[in-house]
PDB file of C-alpha atoms in Angstrom:
ATOM      1  CA  MET A   9      39.789 -46.230 -25.885  1.00 46.00           C
ATOM      2  CA  GLY A  10      41.566 -47.593 -28.966  1.00 50.00           C
ATOM      3  CA  ASN A  11      39.323 -48.871 -31.702  1.00 51.00           C
ATOM      4  CA  HIS A  12      36.509 -49.636 -29.275  1.00 54.00           C
ATOM      5  CA  ILE A  13      33.145 -49.127 -30.911  1.00 51.00           C
ATOM      6  CA  VAL A  14      30.494 -47.349 -28.906  1.00 59.00           C
ATOM      7  CA  SER A  15      27.321 -48.871 -30.233  1.00 67.00           C
ATOM      8  CA  LEU A  16      25.025 -46.320 -31.809  1.00 83.00           C
ATOM      9  CA  ARG A  17      21.530 -47.348 -32.711  1.00 87.00           C
ATOM     10  CA  LEU A  18      19.703 -44.756 -34.739  1.00 92.00           C
ATOM     11  CA  PRO A  19      15.928 -44.687 -34.795  1.00 92.00           C
ATOM     12  CA  LYS A  20      14.619 -44.487 -38.360  1.00 95.00           C
ATOM     13  CA  LEU A  21      13.459 -40.866 -38.012  1.00 95.00           C
ATOM     14  CA  GLU A  22      16.808 -39.721 -36.629  1.00 95.00           C
ATOM     15  CA  ARG A  23      18.708 -41.555 -39.362  1.00 95.00           C
ATOM     16  CA  GLU A  24      16.524 -39.850 -41.974  1.00 96.00           C
ATOM     17  CA  ALA A  25      17.051 -36.471 -40.318  1.00 96.00           C
ATOM     18  CA  LEU A  26      20.831 -36.958 -40.281  1.00 97.00           C
ATOM     19  CA  GLU A  27      20.840 -38.095 -43.906  1.00 97.00           C
ATOM     20  CA  GLU A  28      18.848 -34.998 -44.825  1.00 97.00           C
ATOM     21  CA  ILE A  29      21.360 -32.796 -43.003  1.00 96.00           C
ATOM     22  CA  VAL A  30      24.175 -34.369 -45.048  1.00 97.00           C
ATOM     23  CA  ARG A  31      22.219 -34.162 -48.314  1.00 96.00           C
ATOM     24  CA  LYS A  32      20.960 -30.569 -48.150  1.00 96.00           C
ATOM     25  CA  PRO A  33      23.205 -28.172 -50.087  1.00 94.00           C
ATOM     26  CA  LYS A  34      22.523 -25.280 -47.688  1.00 94.00           C
ATOM     27  CA  THR A  35      23.575 -27.229 -44.575  1.00 93.00           C
ATOM     28  CA  PRO A  36      26.637 -25.686 -42.917  1.00 95.00           C
ATOM     29  CA  GLN A  37      29.633 -27.942 -43.559  1.00 95.00           C
ATOM     30  CA  TYR A  38      30.492 -28.311 -39.886  1.00 96.00           C
ATOM     31  CA  LEU A  39      27.027 -29.768 -39.241  1.00 96.00           C
ATOM     32  CA  ALA A  40      27.127 -32.117 -42.250  1.00 97.00           C
ATOM     33  CA  PHE A  41      30.555 -33.331 -41.100  1.00 97.00           C
ATOM     34  CA  ARG A  42      29.246 -34.127 -37.611  1.00 97.00           C
ATOM     35  CA  ALA A  43      26.195 -35.874 -39.046  1.00 97.00           C
ATOM     36  CA  ARG A  44      28.490 -38.024 -41.238  1.00 97.00           C
ATOM     37  CA  ILE A  45      30.410 -39.099 -38.123  1.00 97.00           C
ATOM     38  CA  ILE A  46      27.177 -40.254 -36.480  1.00 97.00           C
ATOM     39  CA  LEU A  47      25.897 -42.020 -39.593  1.00 97.00           C
ATOM     40  CA  MET A  48      29.199 -43.847 -40.090  1.00 96.00           C
ATOM     41  CA  SER A  49      29.265 -44.805 -36.418  1.00 95.00           C
ATOM     42  CA  ALA A  50      25.727 -46.168 -36.672  1.00 95.00           C
ATOM     43  CA  GLU A  51      26.847 -48.327 -39.596  1.00 93.00           C
ATOM     44  CA  GLY A  52      29.270 -49.965 -37.161  1.00 92.00           C
ATOM     45  CA  LEU A  53      32.451 -48.617 -38.741  1.00 93.00           C
ATOM     46  CA  PRO A  54      35.453 -48.555 -36.422  1.00 93.00           C
ATOM     47  CA  VAL A  55      36.771 -45.187 -35.281  1.00 94.00           C
ATOM     48  CA  SER A  56      39.989 -45.669 -37.269  1.00 94.00           C
ATOM     49  CA  GLU A  57      38.014 -46.043 -40.493  1.00 95.00           C
ATOM     50  CA  ILE A  58      35.895 -42.949 -39.753  1.00 96.00           C
ATOM     51  CA  VAL A  59      39.065 -41.002 -38.931  1.00 96.00           C
ATOM     52  CA  GLY A  60      40.671 -42.001 -42.239  1.00 96.00           C
ATOM     53  CA  SER A  61      37.565 -41.484 -44.327  1.00 96.00           C
ATOM     54  CA  LEU A  62      36.774 -38.023 -42.958  1.00 96.00           C
ATOM     55  CA  SER A  63      40.402 -36.895 -42.427  1.00 96.00           C
ATOM     56  CA  THR A  64      39.838 -36.075 -38.795  1.00 97.00           C
ATOM     57  CA  THR A  65      41.090 -37.220 -35.400  1.00 97.00           C
ATOM     58  CA  ARG A  66      39.965 -39.878 -32.952  1.00 96.00           C
ATOM     59  CA  ALA A  67      39.222 -37.179 -30.384  1.00 96.00           C
ATOM     60  CA  THR A  68      36.878 -35.425 -32.810  1.00 96.00           C
ATOM     61  CA  VAL A  69      34.985 -38.618 -33.587  1.00 96.00           C
ATOM     62  CA  ARG A  70      34.666 -39.474 -29.890  1.00 94.00           C
ATOM     63  CA  LYS A  71      33.551 -35.941 -29.017  1.00 95.00           C
ATOM     64  CA  TRP A  72      30.702 -35.853 -31.538  1.00 96.00           C
ATOM     65  CA  LYS A  73      29.581 -39.391 -30.804  1.00 95.00           C
ATOM     66  CA  MET A  74      29.356 -38.562 -27.092  1.00 94.00           C
ATOM     67  CA  ARG A  75      27.571 -35.273 -27.767  1.00 94.00           C
ATOM     68  CA  TYR A  76      25.086 -37.138 -29.954  1.00 95.00           C
ATOM     69  CA  ILE A  77      24.556 -39.868 -27.339  1.00 93.00           C
ATOM     70  CA  GLU A  78      23.974 -37.250 -24.632  1.00 93.00           C
ATOM     71  CA  ASN A  79      21.858 -34.740 -26.589  1.00 93.00           C
ATOM     72  CA  GLY A  80      20.678 -36.323 -29.821  1.00 93.00           C
ATOM     73  CA  ILE A  81      20.783 -34.332 -33.071  1.00 94.00           C
ATOM     74  CA  SER A  82      20.705 -31.037 -31.178  1.00 93.00           C
ATOM     75  CA  GLY A  83      24.053 -32.035 -29.636  1.00 93.00           C
ATOM     76  CA  LEU A  84      25.677 -31.621 -33.048  1.00 95.00           C
ATOM     77  CA  GLN A  85      25.172 -27.853 -32.912  1.00 93.00           C
ATOM     78  CA  ASP A  86      27.922 -25.658 -31.521  1.00 88.00           C
ATOM     79  CA  ALA A  87      27.617 -25.121 -27.818  1.00 80.00           C
ATOM     80  CA  GLY A  88      27.356 -21.584 -26.545  1.00 78.00           C
ATOM     81  CA  ARG A  89      30.699 -20.019 -25.910  1.00 78.00           C
ATOM     82  CA  SER A  90      31.668 -18.050 -22.948  1.00 81.00           C
ATOM     83  CA  GLY A  91      33.405 -14.830 -23.585  1.00 82.00           C
ATOM     84  CA  LYS A  92      33.649 -11.261 -22.623  1.00 82.00           C
ATOM     85  CA  PRO A  93      30.197  -9.702 -22.802  1.00 77.00           C
ATOM     86  CA  ARG A  94      29.694  -6.671 -24.979  1.00 74.00           C
ATOM     87  CA  LYS A  95      30.689  -3.519 -23.222  1.00 75.00           C
ATOM     88  CA  TYR A  96      28.250  -1.462 -25.257  1.00 78.00           C
ATOM     89  CA  GLY A  97      24.815  -2.949 -25.834  1.00 84.00           C
ATOM     90  CA  GLU A  98      22.230  -2.432 -28.521  1.00 88.00           C
ATOM     91  CA  MET A  99      20.684   0.591 -26.771  1.00 90.00           C
ATOM     92  CA  PHE A 100      24.048   2.342 -26.792  1.00 91.00           C
ATOM     93  CA  ARG A 101      24.513   1.566 -30.488  1.00 90.00           C
ATOM     94  CA  ARG A 102      21.067   2.981 -31.264  1.00 92.00           C
ATOM     95  CA  GLN A 103      21.969   6.128 -29.331  1.00 92.00           C
ATOM     96  CA  ILE A 104      25.067   6.628 -31.490  1.00 91.00           C
ATOM     97  CA  ILE A 105      23.085   6.171 -34.700  1.00 91.00           C
ATOM     98  CA  THR A 106      20.289   8.488 -33.546  1.00 91.00           C
ATOM     99  CA  LEU A 107      22.736  11.217 -32.586  1.00 90.00           C
ATOM    100  CA  ALA A 108      24.583  10.853 -35.889  1.00 89.00           C
ATOM    101  CA  GLU A 109      21.385  11.090 -37.914  1.00 89.00           C
ATOM    102  CA  ASN A 110      19.828  13.905 -35.834  1.00 87.00           C
ATOM    103  CA  PRO A 111      22.637  15.753 -34.056  1.00 87.00           C
ATOM    104  CA  PRO A 112      21.734  18.179 -31.272  1.00 86.00           C
ATOM    105  CA  ARG A 113      22.474  21.868 -31.750  1.00 85.00           C
ATOM    106  CA  GLU A 114      25.570  21.795 -29.575  1.00 82.00           C
ATOM    107  CA  LEU A 115      27.210  19.405 -32.058  1.00 80.00           C
ATOM    108  CA  GLU A 116      27.766  21.793 -34.952  1.00 77.00           C
ATOM    109  CA  LYS A 117      29.707  20.230 -37.805  1.00 83.00           C
ATOM    110  CA  LEU A 118      29.350  16.734 -36.379  1.00 87.00           C
ATOM    111  CA  SER A 119      32.409  14.482 -36.488  1.00 88.00           C
ATOM    112  CA  ILE A 120      33.239  11.081 -35.055  1.00 90.00           C
ATOM    113  CA  ARG A 121      35.504  12.698 -32.482  1.00 91.00           C
ATOM    114  CA  LYS A 122      32.860  15.238 -31.375  1.00 90.00           C
ATOM    115  CA  LEU A 123      30.205  12.543 -31.146  1.00 91.00           C
ATOM    116  CA  ALA A 124      32.494  10.276 -29.094  1.00 91.00           C
ATOM    117  CA  ASP A 125      33.311  13.155 -26.730  1.00 91.00           C
ATOM    118  CA  TYR A 126      29.618  14.076 -26.449  1.00 90.00           C
ATOM    119  CA  ILE A 127      28.589  10.574 -25.317  1.00 90.00           C
ATOM    120  CA  ASP A 128      31.876   9.968 -23.463  1.00 90.00           C
ATOM    121  CA  CYS A 129      33.072   6.824 -25.196  1.00 89.00           C
ATOM    122  CA  ASP A 130      35.963   5.635 -27.300  1.00 89.00           C
ATOM    123  CA  ARG A 131      36.196   7.075 -30.818  1.00 91.00           C
ATOM    124  CA  GLY A 132      36.766   3.586 -32.273  1.00 91.00           C
ATOM    125  CA  ILE A 133      33.400   2.378 -30.974  1.00 90.00           C
ATOM    126  CA  VAL A 134      31.581   5.286 -32.600  1.00 91.00           C
ATOM    127  CA  GLU A 135      33.476   4.743 -35.839  1.00 91.00           C
ATOM    128  CA  ARG A 136      32.637   1.005 -35.912  1.00 90.00           C
ATOM    129  CA  VAL A 137      28.946   1.507 -35.159  1.00 91.00           C
ATOM    130  CA  LEU A 138      28.622   4.179 -37.841  1.00 91.00           C
ATOM    131  CA  LYS A 139      30.507   2.080 -40.379  1.00 90.00           C
ATOM    132  CA  GLN A 140      28.242  -0.922 -39.704  1.00 88.00           C
ATOM    133  CA  SER A 141      25.252   1.356 -40.213  1.00 86.00           C
ATOM    134  CA  SER A 142      26.701   2.906 -43.392  1.00 86.00           C
ATOM    135  CA  ILE A 143      26.735   6.395 -41.870  1.00 84.00           C
ATOM    136  CA  ASN A 144      29.648   8.554 -42.950  1.00 82.00           C
ATOM    137  CA  LEU A 145      30.979  11.352 -40.759  1.00 77.00           C
ATOM    138  CA  GLN A 146      34.162  13.361 -41.065  1.00 66.00           C
ATOM    139  CA  ASP A 147      36.798  13.030 -38.395  1.00 60.00           C
TER     140      ASP A 147
END
């Protein structure tokens, strides 16, 4: 592709929206960076100049220009990532918290180990859920 310039024409409202993204102090840096790529491209700057100015790679510039062309400003957001789904969902986490806060009679002197055995799951899961919920149990 070399230094070939893919022509980007920004409508006034989109240019203003991108400039606002760059200007706002609370904008995540990854988003401001991507918006800068689009704004510089719309100014007609060659890829090599954008690469040098933003200390990035040609592939990065091409990627975000294409994502913008295909999806507009929303294309600058991170795409959803595939990954292993959670093994234990929110209902399971609530069950752990409920049992820790109101243990049944058969769980005298409640501990992480006893709770994990009671609900038949890994001790590490129980420990993590309780830690995230600021619930302290002995082990």
